Amino acid sequence: MFLSTGGEVLTAAGRERLAAYVESGGGFVGVHAAACTEYDWPYYGELLDTWFDRHPEYQPGKAVVEDRDHPATRHLPAVWDFADEWYDFRRNPRGTVRVLVRADESSYDGGGMGEDHPLVWCRAQGAGRVFHTPWGTPPRRTRTRTSGRICWAGSTGWRGTPDAT
């Protein structure tokens, strides 16, 4: 799990080990600034399926849960009001990931991705699983919401499918 990492954090050997781990069936969870990490490593961009671009100021907004069947989202309300930084990404990952939650950009100021703004998603990578969420402000909410995502990503016996079900 990368929790609020940023910049280049892995050595060449660390990159090789992380890629081998995920490709062989391991799980990876990227939380908050994990999308601001390893910009110079193309595999990492593939792993998350995009990178962080920018965010407006911390403010209240609405998240829309698109997929209530996933263990990480089945406990959430259909629309969730809370405050965060509302990350924009360099490209929209929809189409190559299973989008679980999207931002309602009409509910806050400064969004830059438009009406289709995935926030939380998962996907298969090789034989492994990847889960991404930009939520991490404040840290207390991150701790209480992350354990289920770690359990999902690290499930033993899981066999990846393109929709990461």
Tab-separated table of C-alpha atoms in Angstrom:
chain	number	residue	atom	x	y	z
A	1	MET	CA	0.000	0.000	0.000
A	2	PHE	CA	1.206	3.467	-0.870
A	3	LEU	CA	-0.413	5.988	1.483
A	4	SER	CA	0.207	9.647	0.627
A	5	THR	CA	3.491	8.955	-1.105
A	6	GLY	CA	4.861	11.450	-3.593
A	7	GLY	CA	7.736	11.713	-6.020
A	8	GLU	CA	10.090	8.888	-6.841
A	9	VAL	CA	10.074	6.538	-3.847
A	10	LEU	CA	11.380	3.236	-5.193
A	11	THR	CA	14.831	2.149	-6.285
A	12	ALA	CA	15.212	0.202	-9.534
A	13	ALA	CA	15.208	-3.024	-7.503
A	14	GLY	CA	12.109	-1.893	-5.583
A	15	ARG	CA	10.317	-1.209	-8.848
A	16	GLU	CA	11.170	-4.687	-10.107
A	17	ARG	CA	9.934	-6.283	-6.885
A	18	LEU	CA	6.650	-4.330	-6.825
A	19	ALA	CA	5.887	-5.175	-10.463
A	20	ALA	CA	6.711	-8.868	-9.938
A	21	TYR	CA	4.582	-8.971	-6.778
A	22	VAL	CA	1.480	-7.512	-8.433
A	23	GLU	CA	1.891	-9.415	-11.702
A	24	SER	CA	2.146	-12.708	-9.807
A	25	GLY	CA	-1.064	-12.174	-7.827
A	26	GLY	CA	-0.288	-9.615	-5.144
A	27	GLY	CA	-2.492	-6.663	-4.337
A	28	PHE	CA	-1.706	-2.954	-4.488
A	29	VAL	CA	-3.697	-0.179	-2.791
A	30	GLY	CA	-2.935	3.427	-3.706
A	31	VAL	CA	-4.332	6.014	-1.289
A	32	HIS	CA	-4.433	9.805	-1.615
A	33	ALA	CA	-1.138	11.125	-2.974
A	34	ALA	CA	-0.152	7.674	-4.246
A	35	ALA	CA	-1.288	9.062	-7.615
A	36	CYS	CA	1.516	11.682	-7.269
A	37	THR	CA	4.197	9.016	-7.217
A	38	GLU	CA	6.685	7.485	-9.659
A	39	TYR	CA	5.887	9.819	-12.579
A	40	ASP	CA	9.087	8.599	-14.275
A	41	TRP	CA	8.091	4.915	-14.164
A	42	PRO	CA	5.616	3.968	-16.925
A	43	TYR	CA	4.598	0.717	-15.193
A	44	TYR	CA	3.355	2.669	-12.184
A	45	GLY	CA	1.167	4.814	-14.416
A	46	GLU	CA	-0.221	1.589	-15.884
A	47	LEU	CA	-0.750	0.193	-12.396
A	48	LEU	CA	-2.969	3.109	-11.315
A	49	ASP	CA	-4.090	3.734	-14.900
A	50	THR	CA	-3.421	7.468	-14.599
A	51	TRP	CA	-1.579	10.027	-12.499
A	52	PHE	CA	-2.616	13.004	-10.395
A	53	ASP	CA	-2.935	16.296	-12.259
A	54	ARG	CA	-4.283	18.906	-9.793
A	55	HIS	CA	-6.942	19.587	-7.206
A	56	PRO	CA	-8.969	22.578	-6.100
A	57	GLU	CA	-8.905	23.769	-2.498
A	58	TYR	CA	-10.187	21.482	0.245
A	59	GLN	CA	-13.983	21.895	0.250
A	60	PRO	CA	-17.283	20.052	0.622
A	61	GLY	CA	-18.682	18.159	-2.337
A	62	LYS	CA	-20.555	15.028	-3.344
A	63	ALA	CA	-19.297	11.612	-4.368
A	64	VAL	CA	-21.650	9.339	-6.315
A	65	VAL	CA	-21.291	5.616	-5.692
A	66	GLU	CA	-21.620	3.908	-9.077
A	67	ASP	CA	-20.939	0.342	-7.983
A	68	ARG	CA	-22.630	-0.837	-4.796
A	69	ASP	CA	-21.621	-4.472	-5.362
A	70	HIS	CA	-17.947	-4.034	-4.470
A	71	PRO	CA	-16.924	-4.736	-0.840
A	72	ALA	CA	-15.262	-1.313	-0.600
A	73	THR	CA	-18.445	0.573	-1.513
A	74	ARG	CA	-21.442	-1.536	-0.519
A	75	HIS	CA	-21.628	0.203	2.871
A	76	LEU	CA	-21.608	3.721	1.375
A	77	PRO	CA	-24.711	5.803	0.651
A	78	ALA	CA	-25.630	6.334	-3.020
A	79	VAL	CA	-24.469	9.957	-2.709
A	80	TRP	CA	-21.891	10.809	-0.074
A	81	ASP	CA	-21.388	14.392	1.121
A	82	PHE	CA	-17.981	15.214	2.593
A	83	ALA	CA	-15.017	17.550	2.253
A	84	ASP	CA	-11.799	16.659	0.460
A	85	GLU	CA	-9.388	17.939	-2.182
A	86	TRP	CA	-11.263	16.403	-5.172
A	87	TYR	CA	-8.334	15.165	-7.248
A	88	ASP	CA	-8.273	15.615	-11.016
A	89	PHE	CA	-6.230	13.115	-13.005
A	90	ARG	CA	-4.168	13.446	-16.163
A	91	ARG	CA	-6.620	11.246	-18.036
A	92	ASN	CA	-9.922	9.562	-17.322
A	93	PRO	CA	-9.288	5.881	-16.535
A	94	ARG	CA	-12.871	4.782	-17.292
A	95	GLY	CA	-12.934	2.000	-19.843
A	96	THR	CA	-9.885	0.233	-18.437
A	97	VAL	CA	-10.879	0.160	-14.752
A	98	ARG	CA	-13.960	-0.710	-12.724
A	99	VAL	CA	-15.167	2.694	-11.499
A	100	LEU	CA	-16.674	2.477	-8.033
A	101	VAL	CA	-17.189	6.155	-7.167
A	102	ARG	CA	-17.175	9.368	-9.190
A	103	ALA	CA	-17.134	13.032	-8.224
A	104	ASP	CA	-20.161	15.240	-8.811
A	105	GLU	CA	-18.270	18.296	-10.045
A	106	SER	CA	-21.446	20.416	-9.855
A	107	SER	CA	-21.249	20.090	-6.058
A	108	TYR	CA	-17.882	21.870	-5.596
A	109	ASP	CA	-15.782	24.593	-7.204
A	110	GLY	CA	-12.754	24.076	-9.410
A	111	GLY	CA	-13.196	20.582	-10.823
A	112	GLY	CA	-11.329	19.998	-14.057
A	113	MET	CA	-12.444	16.629	-15.407
A	114	GLY	CA	-16.075	17.322	-16.221
A	115	GLU	CA	-19.198	15.248	-15.759
A	116	ASP	CA	-17.383	11.888	-15.926
A	117	HIS	CA	-14.885	12.156	-13.075
A	118	PRO	CA	-13.855	8.751	-11.635
A	119	LEU	CA	-12.459	8.955	-8.095
A	120	VAL	CA	-12.280	5.412	-6.755
A	121	TRP	CA	-11.609	2.395	-8.925
A	122	CYS	CA	-10.127	-1.074	-9.070
A	123	ARG	CA	-8.686	-3.259	-11.773
A	124	ALA	CA	-6.805	-6.435	-12.513
A	125	GLN	CA	-3.075	-6.200	-13.233
A	126	GLY	CA	-1.551	-9.458	-14.393
A	127	ALA	CA	-2.705	-11.982	-11.795
A	128	GLY	CA	-3.025	-9.240	-9.139
A	129	ARG	CA	-5.447	-6.560	-8.016
A	130	VAL	CA	-5.144	-2.788	-7.865
A	131	PHE	CA	-7.354	-0.459	-5.836
A	132	HIS	CA	-7.079	3.331	-5.993
A	133	THR	CA	-8.702	6.086	-3.933
A	134	PRO	CA	-7.626	9.731	-3.784
A	135	TRP	CA	-9.369	10.245	-0.460
A	136	GLY	CA	-6.966	10.965	2.331
A	137	THR	CA	-7.897	14.252	3.918
A	138	PRO	CA	-8.391	14.124	6.864
A	139	PRO	CA	-6.212	11.110	7.714
A	140	ARG	CA	-8.653	9.783	10.329
A	141	ARG	CA	-11.264	9.046	7.657
A	142	THR	CA	-8.631	7.302	5.555
A	143	ARG	CA	-7.745	4.915	8.368
A	144	THR	CA	-11.354	3.957	8.985
A	145	ARG	CA	-12.170	3.420	5.289
A	146	THR	CA	-8.995	1.692	4.066
A	147	SER	CA	-8.999	-1.683	5.813
A	148	GLY	CA	-11.690	-3.175	3.551
A	149	ARG	CA	-9.811	-2.036	0.467
A	150	ILE	CA	-6.603	-3.648	1.675
A	151	CYS	CA	-8.457	-6.890	2.387
A	152	TRP	CA	-10.012	-6.847	-1.101
A	153	ALA	CA	-6.726	-6.136	-2.879
A	154	GLY	CA	-4.871	-8.756	-0.857
A	155	SER	CA	-7.474	-11.537	-1.121
A	156	THR	CA	-5.867	-14.914	-1.346
A	157	GLY	CA	-6.961	-17.275	-4.048
A	158	TRP	CA	-8.301	-14.424	-6.213
A	159	ARG	CA	-8.008	-14.868	-9.955
A	160	GLY	CA	-8.031	-11.608	-11.845
A	161	THR	CA	-10.555	-10.777	-14.510
A	162	PRO	CA	-10.625	-7.705	-16.732
A	163	ASP	CA	-13.376	-6.104	-14.645
A	164	ALA	CA	-11.565	-6.886	-11.366
A	165	THR	CA	-14.648	-8.417	-9.796
